[in-house]
Short mmCIF file of C-alpha atoms and ligand atoms in Angstrom, two decimals:
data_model
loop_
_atom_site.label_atom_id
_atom_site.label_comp_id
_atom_site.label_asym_id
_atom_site.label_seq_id
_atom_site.Cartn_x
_atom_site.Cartn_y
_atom_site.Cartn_z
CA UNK A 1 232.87 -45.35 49.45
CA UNK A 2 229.10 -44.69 49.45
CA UNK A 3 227.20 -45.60 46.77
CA UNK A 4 223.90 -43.62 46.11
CA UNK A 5 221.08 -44.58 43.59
CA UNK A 6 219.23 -41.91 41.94
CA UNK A 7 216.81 -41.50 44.58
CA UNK A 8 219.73 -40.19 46.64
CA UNK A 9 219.70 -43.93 49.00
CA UNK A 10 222.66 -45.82 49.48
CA UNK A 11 223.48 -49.48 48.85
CA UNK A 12 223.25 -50.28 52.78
CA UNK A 13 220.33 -47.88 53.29
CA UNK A 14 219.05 -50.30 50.75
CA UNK A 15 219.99 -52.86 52.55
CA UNK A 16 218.61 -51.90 55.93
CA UNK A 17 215.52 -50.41 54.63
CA UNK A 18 214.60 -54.47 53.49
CA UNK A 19 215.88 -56.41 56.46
CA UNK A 20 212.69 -58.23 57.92
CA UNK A 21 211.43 -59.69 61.31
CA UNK A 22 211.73 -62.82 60.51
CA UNK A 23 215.28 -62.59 58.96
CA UNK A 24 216.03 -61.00 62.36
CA UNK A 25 214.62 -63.80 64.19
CA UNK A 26 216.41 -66.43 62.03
CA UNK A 27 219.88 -64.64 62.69
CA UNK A 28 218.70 -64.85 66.42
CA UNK A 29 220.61 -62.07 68.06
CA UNK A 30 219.75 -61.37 72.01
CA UNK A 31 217.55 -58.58 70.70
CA UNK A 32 215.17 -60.78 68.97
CA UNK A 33 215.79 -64.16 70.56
CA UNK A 34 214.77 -63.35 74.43
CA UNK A 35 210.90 -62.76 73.69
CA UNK A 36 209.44 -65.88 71.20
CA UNK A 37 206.64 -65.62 69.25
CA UNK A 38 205.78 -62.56 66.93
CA UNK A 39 207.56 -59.54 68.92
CA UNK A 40 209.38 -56.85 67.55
CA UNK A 41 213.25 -56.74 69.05
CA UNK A 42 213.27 -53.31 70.37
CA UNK A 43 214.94 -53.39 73.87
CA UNK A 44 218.40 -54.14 74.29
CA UNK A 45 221.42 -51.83 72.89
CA UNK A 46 222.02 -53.88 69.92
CA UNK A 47 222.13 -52.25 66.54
CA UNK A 48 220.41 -54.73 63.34
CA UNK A 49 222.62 -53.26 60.63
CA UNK A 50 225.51 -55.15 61.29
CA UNK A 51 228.98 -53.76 61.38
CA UNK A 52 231.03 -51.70 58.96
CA UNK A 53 232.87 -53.90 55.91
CA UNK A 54 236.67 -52.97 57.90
CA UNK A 55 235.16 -54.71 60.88
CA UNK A 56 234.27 -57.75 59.60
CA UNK A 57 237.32 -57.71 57.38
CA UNK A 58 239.76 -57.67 60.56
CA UNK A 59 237.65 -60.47 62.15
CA UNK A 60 238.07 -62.68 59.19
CA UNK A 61 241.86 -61.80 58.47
CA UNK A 62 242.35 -62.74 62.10
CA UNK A 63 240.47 -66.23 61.60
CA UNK A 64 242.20 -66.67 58.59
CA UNK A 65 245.36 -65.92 60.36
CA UNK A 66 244.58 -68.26 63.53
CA UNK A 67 244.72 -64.99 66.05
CA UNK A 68 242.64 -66.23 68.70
CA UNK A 69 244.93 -66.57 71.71
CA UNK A 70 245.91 -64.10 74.28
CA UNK A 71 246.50 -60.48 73.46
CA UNK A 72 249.96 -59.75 72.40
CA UNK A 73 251.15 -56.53 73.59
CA UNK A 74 251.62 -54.70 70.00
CA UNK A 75 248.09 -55.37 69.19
CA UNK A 76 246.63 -53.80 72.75
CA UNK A 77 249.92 -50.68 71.32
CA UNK A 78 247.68 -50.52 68.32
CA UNK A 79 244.08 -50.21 70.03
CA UNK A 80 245.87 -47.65 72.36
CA UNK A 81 246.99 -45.55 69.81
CA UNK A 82 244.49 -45.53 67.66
CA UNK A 83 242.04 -44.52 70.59
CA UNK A 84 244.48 -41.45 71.04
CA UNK A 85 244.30 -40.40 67.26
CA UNK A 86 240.29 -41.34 67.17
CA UNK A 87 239.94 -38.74 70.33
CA UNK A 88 241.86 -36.40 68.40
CA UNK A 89 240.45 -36.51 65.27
CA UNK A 90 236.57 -36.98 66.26
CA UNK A 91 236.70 -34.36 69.33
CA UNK A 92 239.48 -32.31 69.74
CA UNK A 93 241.19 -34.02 73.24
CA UNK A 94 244.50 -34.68 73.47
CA UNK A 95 245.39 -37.70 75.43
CA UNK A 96 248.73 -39.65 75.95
CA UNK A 97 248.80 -43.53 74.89
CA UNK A 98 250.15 -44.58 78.41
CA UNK A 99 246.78 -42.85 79.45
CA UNK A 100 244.64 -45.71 77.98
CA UNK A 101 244.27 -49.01 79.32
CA UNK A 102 242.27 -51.79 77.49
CA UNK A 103 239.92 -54.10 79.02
CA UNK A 104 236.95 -56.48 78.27
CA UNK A 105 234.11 -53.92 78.49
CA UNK A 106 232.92 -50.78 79.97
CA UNK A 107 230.99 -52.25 83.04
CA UNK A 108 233.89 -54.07 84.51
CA UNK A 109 235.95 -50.87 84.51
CA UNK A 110 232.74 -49.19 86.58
CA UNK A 111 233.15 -51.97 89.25
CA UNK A 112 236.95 -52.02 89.24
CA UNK A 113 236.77 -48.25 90.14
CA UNK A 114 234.29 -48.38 92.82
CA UNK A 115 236.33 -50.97 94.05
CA UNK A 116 239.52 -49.95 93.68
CA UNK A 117 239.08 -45.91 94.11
CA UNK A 118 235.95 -45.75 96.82
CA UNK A 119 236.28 -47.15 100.25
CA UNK A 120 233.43 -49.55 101.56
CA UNK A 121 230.27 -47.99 102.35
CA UNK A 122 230.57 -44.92 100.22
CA UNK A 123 227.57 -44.49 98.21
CA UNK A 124 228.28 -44.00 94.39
CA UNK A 125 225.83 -41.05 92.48
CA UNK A 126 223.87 -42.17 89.76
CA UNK A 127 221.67 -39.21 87.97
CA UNK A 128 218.52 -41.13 86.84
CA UNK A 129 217.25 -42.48 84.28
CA UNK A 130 220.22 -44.28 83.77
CA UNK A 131 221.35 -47.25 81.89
CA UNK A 132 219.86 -50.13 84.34
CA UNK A 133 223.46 -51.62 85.48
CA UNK A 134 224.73 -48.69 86.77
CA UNK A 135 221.79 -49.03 89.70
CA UNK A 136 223.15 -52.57 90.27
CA UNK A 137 226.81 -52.27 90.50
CA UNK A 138 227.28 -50.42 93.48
CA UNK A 139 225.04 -52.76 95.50
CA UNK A 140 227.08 -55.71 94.54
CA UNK A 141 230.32 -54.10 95.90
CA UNK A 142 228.57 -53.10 98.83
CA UNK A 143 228.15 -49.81 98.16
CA UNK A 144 224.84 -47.87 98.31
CA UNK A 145 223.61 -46.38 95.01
CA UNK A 146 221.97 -42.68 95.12
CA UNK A 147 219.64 -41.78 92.21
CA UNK A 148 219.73 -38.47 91.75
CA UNK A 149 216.18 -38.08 89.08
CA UNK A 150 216.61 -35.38 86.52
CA UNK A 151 214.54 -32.41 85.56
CA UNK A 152 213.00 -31.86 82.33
CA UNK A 153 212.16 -28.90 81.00
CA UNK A 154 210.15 -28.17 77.71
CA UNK A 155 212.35 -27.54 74.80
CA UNK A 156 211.95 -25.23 71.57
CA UNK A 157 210.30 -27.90 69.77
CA UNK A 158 207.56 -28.33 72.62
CA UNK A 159 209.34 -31.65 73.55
CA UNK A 160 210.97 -32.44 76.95
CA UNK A 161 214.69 -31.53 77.05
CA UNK A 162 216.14 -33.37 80.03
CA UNK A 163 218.89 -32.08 82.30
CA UNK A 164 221.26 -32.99 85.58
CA UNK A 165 219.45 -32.11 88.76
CA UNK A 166 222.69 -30.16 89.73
CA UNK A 167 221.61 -29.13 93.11
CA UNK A 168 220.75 -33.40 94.08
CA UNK A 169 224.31 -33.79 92.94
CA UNK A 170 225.88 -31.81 94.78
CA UNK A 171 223.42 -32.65 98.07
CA UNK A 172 224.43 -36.60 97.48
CA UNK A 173 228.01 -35.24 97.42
CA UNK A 174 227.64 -33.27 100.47
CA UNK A 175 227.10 -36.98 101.99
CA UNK A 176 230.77 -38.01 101.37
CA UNK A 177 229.77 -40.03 98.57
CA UNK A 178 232.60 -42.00 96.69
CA UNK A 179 231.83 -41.42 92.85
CA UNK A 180 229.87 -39.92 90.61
CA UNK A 181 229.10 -41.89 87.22
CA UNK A 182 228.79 -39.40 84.45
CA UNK A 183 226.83 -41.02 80.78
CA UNK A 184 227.70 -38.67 78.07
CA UNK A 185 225.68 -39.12 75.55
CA UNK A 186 223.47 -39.72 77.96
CA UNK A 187 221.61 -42.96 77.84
CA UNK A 188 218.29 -43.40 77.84
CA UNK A 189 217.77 -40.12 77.41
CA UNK A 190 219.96 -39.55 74.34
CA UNK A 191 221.48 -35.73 75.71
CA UNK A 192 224.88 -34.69 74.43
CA UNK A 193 225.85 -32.62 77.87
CA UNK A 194 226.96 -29.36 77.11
CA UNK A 195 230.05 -27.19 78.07
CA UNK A 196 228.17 -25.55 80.50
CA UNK A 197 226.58 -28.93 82.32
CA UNK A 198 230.40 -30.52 81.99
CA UNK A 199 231.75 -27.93 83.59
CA UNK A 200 229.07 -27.38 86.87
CA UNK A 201 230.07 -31.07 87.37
CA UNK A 202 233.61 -30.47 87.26
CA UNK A 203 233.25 -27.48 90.06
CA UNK A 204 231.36 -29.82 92.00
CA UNK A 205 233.41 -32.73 91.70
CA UNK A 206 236.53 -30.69 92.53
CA UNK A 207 234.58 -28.69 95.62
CA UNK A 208 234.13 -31.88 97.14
CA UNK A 209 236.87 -33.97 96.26
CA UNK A 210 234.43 -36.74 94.51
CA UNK A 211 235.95 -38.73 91.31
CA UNK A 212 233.96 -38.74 88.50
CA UNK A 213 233.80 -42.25 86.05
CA UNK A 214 232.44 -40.68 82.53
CA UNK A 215 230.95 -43.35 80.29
CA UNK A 216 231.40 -42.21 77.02
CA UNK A 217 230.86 -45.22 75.13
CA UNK A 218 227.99 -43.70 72.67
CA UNK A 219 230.31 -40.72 71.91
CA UNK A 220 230.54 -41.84 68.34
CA UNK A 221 226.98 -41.58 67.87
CA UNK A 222 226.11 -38.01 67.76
CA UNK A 223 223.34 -37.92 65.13
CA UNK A 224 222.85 -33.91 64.84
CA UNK A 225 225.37 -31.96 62.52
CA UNK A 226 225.73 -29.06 64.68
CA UNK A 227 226.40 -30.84 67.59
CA UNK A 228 229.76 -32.47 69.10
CA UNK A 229 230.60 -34.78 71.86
CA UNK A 230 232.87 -33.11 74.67
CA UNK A 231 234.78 -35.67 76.34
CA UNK A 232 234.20 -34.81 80.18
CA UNK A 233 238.20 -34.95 80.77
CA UNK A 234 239.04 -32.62 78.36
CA UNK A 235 237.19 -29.38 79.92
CA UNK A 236 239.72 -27.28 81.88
CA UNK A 237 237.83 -27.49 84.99
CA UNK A 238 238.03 -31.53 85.30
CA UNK A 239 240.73 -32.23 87.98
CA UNK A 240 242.76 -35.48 86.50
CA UNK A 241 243.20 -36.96 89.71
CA UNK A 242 239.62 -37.15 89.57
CA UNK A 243 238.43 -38.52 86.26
CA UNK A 244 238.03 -41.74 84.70
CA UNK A 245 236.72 -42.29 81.39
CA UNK A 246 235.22 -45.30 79.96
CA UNK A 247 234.87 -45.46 76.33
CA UNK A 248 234.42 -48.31 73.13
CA UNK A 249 233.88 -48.91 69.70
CA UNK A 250 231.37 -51.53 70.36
CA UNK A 251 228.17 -49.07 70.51
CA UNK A 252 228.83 -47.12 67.61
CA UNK A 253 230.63 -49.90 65.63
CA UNK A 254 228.04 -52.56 67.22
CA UNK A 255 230.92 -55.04 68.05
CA UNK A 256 229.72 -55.23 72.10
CA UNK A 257 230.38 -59.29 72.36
CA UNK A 258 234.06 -58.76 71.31
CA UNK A 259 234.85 -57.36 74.31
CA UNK A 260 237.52 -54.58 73.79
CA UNK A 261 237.31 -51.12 75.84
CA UNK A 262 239.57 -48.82 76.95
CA UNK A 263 239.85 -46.53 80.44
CA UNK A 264 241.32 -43.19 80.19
CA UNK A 265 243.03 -41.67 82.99
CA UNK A 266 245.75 -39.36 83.97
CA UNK A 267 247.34 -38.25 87.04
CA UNK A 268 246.86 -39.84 90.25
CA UNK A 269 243.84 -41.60 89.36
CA UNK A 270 246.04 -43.40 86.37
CA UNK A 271 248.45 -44.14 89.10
CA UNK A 272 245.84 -46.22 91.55
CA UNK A 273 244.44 -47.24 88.47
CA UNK A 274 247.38 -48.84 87.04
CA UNK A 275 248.55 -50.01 90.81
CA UNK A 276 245.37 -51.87 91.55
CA UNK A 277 245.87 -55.46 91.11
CA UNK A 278 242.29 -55.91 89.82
CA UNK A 279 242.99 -53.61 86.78
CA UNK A 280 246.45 -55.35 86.25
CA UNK A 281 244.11 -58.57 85.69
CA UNK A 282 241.55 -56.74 83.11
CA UNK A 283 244.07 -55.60 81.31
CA UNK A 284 244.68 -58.51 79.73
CA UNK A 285 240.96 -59.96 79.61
CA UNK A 286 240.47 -57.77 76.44
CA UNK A 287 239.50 -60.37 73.29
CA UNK A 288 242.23 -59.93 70.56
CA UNK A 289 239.40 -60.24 67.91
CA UNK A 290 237.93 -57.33 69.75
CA UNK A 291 241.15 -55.72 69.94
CA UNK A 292 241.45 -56.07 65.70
CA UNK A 293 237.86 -54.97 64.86
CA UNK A 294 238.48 -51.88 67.17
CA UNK A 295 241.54 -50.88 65.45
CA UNK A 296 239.79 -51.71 61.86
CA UNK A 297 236.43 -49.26 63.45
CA UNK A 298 238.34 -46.43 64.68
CA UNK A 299 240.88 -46.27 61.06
CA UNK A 300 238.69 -47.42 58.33
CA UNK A 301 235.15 -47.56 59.78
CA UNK A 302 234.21 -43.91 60.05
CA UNK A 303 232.34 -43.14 56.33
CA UNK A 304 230.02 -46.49 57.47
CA UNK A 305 229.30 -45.33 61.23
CA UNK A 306 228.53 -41.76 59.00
CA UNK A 307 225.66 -43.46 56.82
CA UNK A 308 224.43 -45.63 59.97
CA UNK A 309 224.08 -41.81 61.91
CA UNK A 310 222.29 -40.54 58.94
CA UNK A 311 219.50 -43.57 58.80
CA UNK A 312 219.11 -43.78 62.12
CA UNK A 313 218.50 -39.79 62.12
CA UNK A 314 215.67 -40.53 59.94
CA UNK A 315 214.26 -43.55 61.81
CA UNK A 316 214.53 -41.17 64.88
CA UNK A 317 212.57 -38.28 62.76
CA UNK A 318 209.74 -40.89 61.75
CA UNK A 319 209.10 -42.70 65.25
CA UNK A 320 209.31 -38.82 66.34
CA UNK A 321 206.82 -37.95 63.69
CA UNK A 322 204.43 -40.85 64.48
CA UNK A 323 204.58 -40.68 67.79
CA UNK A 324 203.44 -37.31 68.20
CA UNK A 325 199.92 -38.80 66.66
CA UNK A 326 199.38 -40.98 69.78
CA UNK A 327 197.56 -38.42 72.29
CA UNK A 328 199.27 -39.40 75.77
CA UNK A 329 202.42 -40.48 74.64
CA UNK A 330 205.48 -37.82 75.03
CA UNK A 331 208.84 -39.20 73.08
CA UNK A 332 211.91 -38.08 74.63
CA UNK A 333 214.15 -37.91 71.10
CA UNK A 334 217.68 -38.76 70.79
CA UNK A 335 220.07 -36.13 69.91
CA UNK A 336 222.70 -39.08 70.43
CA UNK A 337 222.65 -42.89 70.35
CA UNK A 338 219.95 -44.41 69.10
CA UNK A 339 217.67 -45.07 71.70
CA UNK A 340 214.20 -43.10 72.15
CA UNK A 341 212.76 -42.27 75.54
CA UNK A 342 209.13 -42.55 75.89
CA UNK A 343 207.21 -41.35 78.01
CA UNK A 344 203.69 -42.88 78.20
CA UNK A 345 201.97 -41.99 81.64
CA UNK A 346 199.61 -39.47 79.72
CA UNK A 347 198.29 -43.21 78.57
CA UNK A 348 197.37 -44.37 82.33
CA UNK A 349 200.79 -47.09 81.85
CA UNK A 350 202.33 -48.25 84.55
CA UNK A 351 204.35 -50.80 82.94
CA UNK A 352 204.39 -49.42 79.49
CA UNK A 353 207.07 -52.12 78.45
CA UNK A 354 204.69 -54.64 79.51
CA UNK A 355 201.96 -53.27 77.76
CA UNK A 356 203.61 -53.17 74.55
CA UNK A 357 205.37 -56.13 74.45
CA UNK A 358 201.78 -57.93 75.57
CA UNK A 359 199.31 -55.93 73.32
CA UNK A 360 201.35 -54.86 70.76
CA UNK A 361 204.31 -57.67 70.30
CA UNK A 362 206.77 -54.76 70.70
CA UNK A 363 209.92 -55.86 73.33
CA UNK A 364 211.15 -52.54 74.62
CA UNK A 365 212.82 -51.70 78.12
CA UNK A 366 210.93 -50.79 80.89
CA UNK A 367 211.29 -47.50 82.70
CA UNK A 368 211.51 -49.04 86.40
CA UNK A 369 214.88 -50.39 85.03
CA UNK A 370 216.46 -47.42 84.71
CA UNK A 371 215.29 -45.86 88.06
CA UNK A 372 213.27 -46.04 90.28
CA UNK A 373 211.00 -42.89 89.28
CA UNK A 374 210.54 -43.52 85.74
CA UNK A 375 207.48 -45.89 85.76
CA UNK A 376 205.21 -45.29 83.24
CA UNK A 377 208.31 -44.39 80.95
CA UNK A 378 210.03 -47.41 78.52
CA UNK A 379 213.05 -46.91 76.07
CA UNK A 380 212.56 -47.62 72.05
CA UNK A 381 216.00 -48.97 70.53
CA UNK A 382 215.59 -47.04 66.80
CA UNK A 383 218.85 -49.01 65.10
CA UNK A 384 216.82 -51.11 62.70
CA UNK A 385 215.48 -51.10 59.01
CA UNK A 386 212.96 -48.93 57.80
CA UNK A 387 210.23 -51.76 57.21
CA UNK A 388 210.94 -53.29 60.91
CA UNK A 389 210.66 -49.35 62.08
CA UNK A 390 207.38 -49.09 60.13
CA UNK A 391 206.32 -52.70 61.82
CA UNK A 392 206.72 -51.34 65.24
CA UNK A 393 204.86 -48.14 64.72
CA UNK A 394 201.90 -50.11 63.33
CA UNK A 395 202.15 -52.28 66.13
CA UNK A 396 202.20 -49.29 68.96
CA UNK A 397 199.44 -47.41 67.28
CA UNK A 398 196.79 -50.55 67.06
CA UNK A 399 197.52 -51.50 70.61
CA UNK A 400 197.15 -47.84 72.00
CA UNK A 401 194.22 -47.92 69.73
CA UNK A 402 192.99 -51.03 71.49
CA UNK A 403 193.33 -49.11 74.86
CA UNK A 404 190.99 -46.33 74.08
CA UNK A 405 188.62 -48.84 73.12
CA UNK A 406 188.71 -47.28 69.32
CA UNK A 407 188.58 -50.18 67.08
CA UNK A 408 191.42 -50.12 64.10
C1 LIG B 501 225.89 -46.14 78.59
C2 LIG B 501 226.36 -47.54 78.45
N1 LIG B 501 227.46 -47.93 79.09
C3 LIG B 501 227.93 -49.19 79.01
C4 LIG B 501 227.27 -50.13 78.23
C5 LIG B 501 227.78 -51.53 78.19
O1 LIG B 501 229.08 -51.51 77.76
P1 LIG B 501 230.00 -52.78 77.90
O2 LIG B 501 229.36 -53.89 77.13
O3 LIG B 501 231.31 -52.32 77.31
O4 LIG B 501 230.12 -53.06 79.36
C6 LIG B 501 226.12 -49.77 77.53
C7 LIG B 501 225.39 -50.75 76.73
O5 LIG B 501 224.34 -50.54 76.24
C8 LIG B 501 225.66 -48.44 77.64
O6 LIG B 501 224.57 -48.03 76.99
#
């Protein structure tokens, strides 16, 4: 139930709107434990605002209840099924609960399918900017990563709408590459792809016989009304011998240290996948306490991850808003997850992350990371309170201020 004051806020906007620096510090997540001193924790995927009340509900029940061991098979039934309703429900596909596999997290299903579905010394695409780890991956399975940069191009609003570089794609797939890794909602960049982008990928993948590994994990995070998440797999064009796809409740539902994901596949890929002996092994290296909180997210956590979308629509609308005062600086806004994209080489930044976290005491990620032609870019994580949001503004106006030499 949400609970609104007269001024139309909720009790946990409330409650997010007061959180504070130093509370953050003192609770000492990664996000604001890895830089010490007086910096702003604004880098890695982390939300502040906790999880919903079902979550933490099913983790105490199942401290209370001593359900720490290994993962019994009816509670991994559970997490399966309710994955298959969730899909249903939230965006129309239909999948099968034998489909869905559990396992730890979303990265270790990436390497298991290189490894397990891409012979040695097949390069593995990777449209850029991507989330950093999909760059490193490949190389530590031997296999060469190709970043394929994206295009932008300007939007109705004046600001850069970013899309696939279709035609590098399909060149890197002309070059008997192995897979393609999909992110939909796209991080950094925060797209939702359409029908249309789904679907040239899906002619492409099936031209040239390349698998495609669709990271959905942010899927629960669309923050526009009008728009929906389309699961790669479920347009008609996707071959199922072809597509794996890799999703969680730990973005949305901010659980990511309980380690509980799921792979969906059908078809022959589901059959390698479910012969390989390396999946056999993840399968069970899924936490149970993960396991619990996922079921709790996916059933009972939906009207929280609904008021967490709407305040982190408006953080997104004031960082947009303030932004768009700093002359050089060109925010790439997300129409998913909750991470900004900023471009700042209208500011003469190299290292804008740098810059920021030096001059301003503002941690954010820097653009290298995710590519290797996005200096002079850094990403923004916007899932915090309203004063910390406020906080960081202030602190990236002064120091640009500082820059131009105009005192504050
Ligand atoms: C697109 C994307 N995929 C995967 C992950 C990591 O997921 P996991 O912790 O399940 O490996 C993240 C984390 O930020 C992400 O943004």
């Amino acid at each position: 139930m949400v609970v609104t004051d007269t001024n139309g806020s909720s009790s946990l906007a409330q409650a997010f709107d007061s959180l504070t620096p130093q509370q953050m510090r003192e609770r000492g997540s990664l996000k604001w434990s890895q830089y010490p001193g007086d910096v702003v924790g604004a880098w890695v995927a982390e939300m502040d605002l906790g999880t919903a009340p079902a979550v933490e509900a099913a983790i105490h029940q199942a401290m209370r209840h001593g359900l720490l061991g290994y993962m019994p098979p009816s509670v991994s039934q559970r997490v399966r099924e309710e994955t298959v309703r969730y899909q249903r429900e939230a965006f129309g596909w239909e999948v099968e609960v034998e489909q869905v596999s559990l396992l730890p997290d979303v990265l270790s299903s990436l390497s298991a399918v290189i490894t397990s579905h891409t012979s040695e010394g097949s390069p593995i695409i990777v449209p850029t900017p991507a989330y950093m780890p999909f760059l490193e991956i490949p190389g530590r399975h031997r296999r060469e990563c190709i970043e394929v940069p994206s295009v932008t191009r300007p939007s109705r609003d004046g600001s850069p709408s970013w899309e696939l570089d279709l035609d590098g794609v399909e060149a890197a797939m002309a070059t008997g590459a192995g897979l393609l890794v999909l992110c939909n909602p796209w991080n950094p960049v925060g797209r939702v792809l359409t029908a249309a982008e789904l679907d040239a990928v899906a002619a492409l993948s099936s031209k040239y016989g390349v698998p495609v590994f669709s990271d959905e994990i942010h899927a629960p995070l669309v923050l526009e009304d009008g728009l929906v998440h389309l699961p790669y797999a479920s347009r008609p064009g996707s071959d199922p011998d072809l597509t794996f796809t890799a999703t969680a409740a730990s973005k949305g539902w901010n659980i990511p240290g309980l380690k509980c994901a799921q792979l969906i596949a059908s078809g022959r890929a589901r059959r390698r996948w479910d012969a390989d002996a390396r999946s056999a092994h993840l399968k069970v290296e899924a936490s149970v306490v993960g396991a619990l909180a996922t079921i709790a997210a996916l059933r009972d956590g939906r009207d929280w991850l609904g008021e967490v979308r709407t305040y982190i629509r408006a953080n997104r609308d004031l960082v947009g808003a303030a932004l768009a005062g700093i002359e050089g600086m060109e925010p790439t806004l997300p129409e998913a997850t909750y991470l900004a994209w900023l471009d700042c080489r209208g500011l003469g930044l190299e290292r804008p992350a740098r810059f920021f976290r030096e001059e301003g005491g503002v941690a954010m990620n820097e653009g290298v990371t995710f590519g290797r032609t996005w200096s002079g870019f850094c990403r923004l994580n916007l899932a915090t309170g309203r004063g910390i949001e406020d906080e960081t503004l202030n602190r990236m106006r002064d120091a640009v201020r500082r820059l131009s030499g105009v005192s504050s």
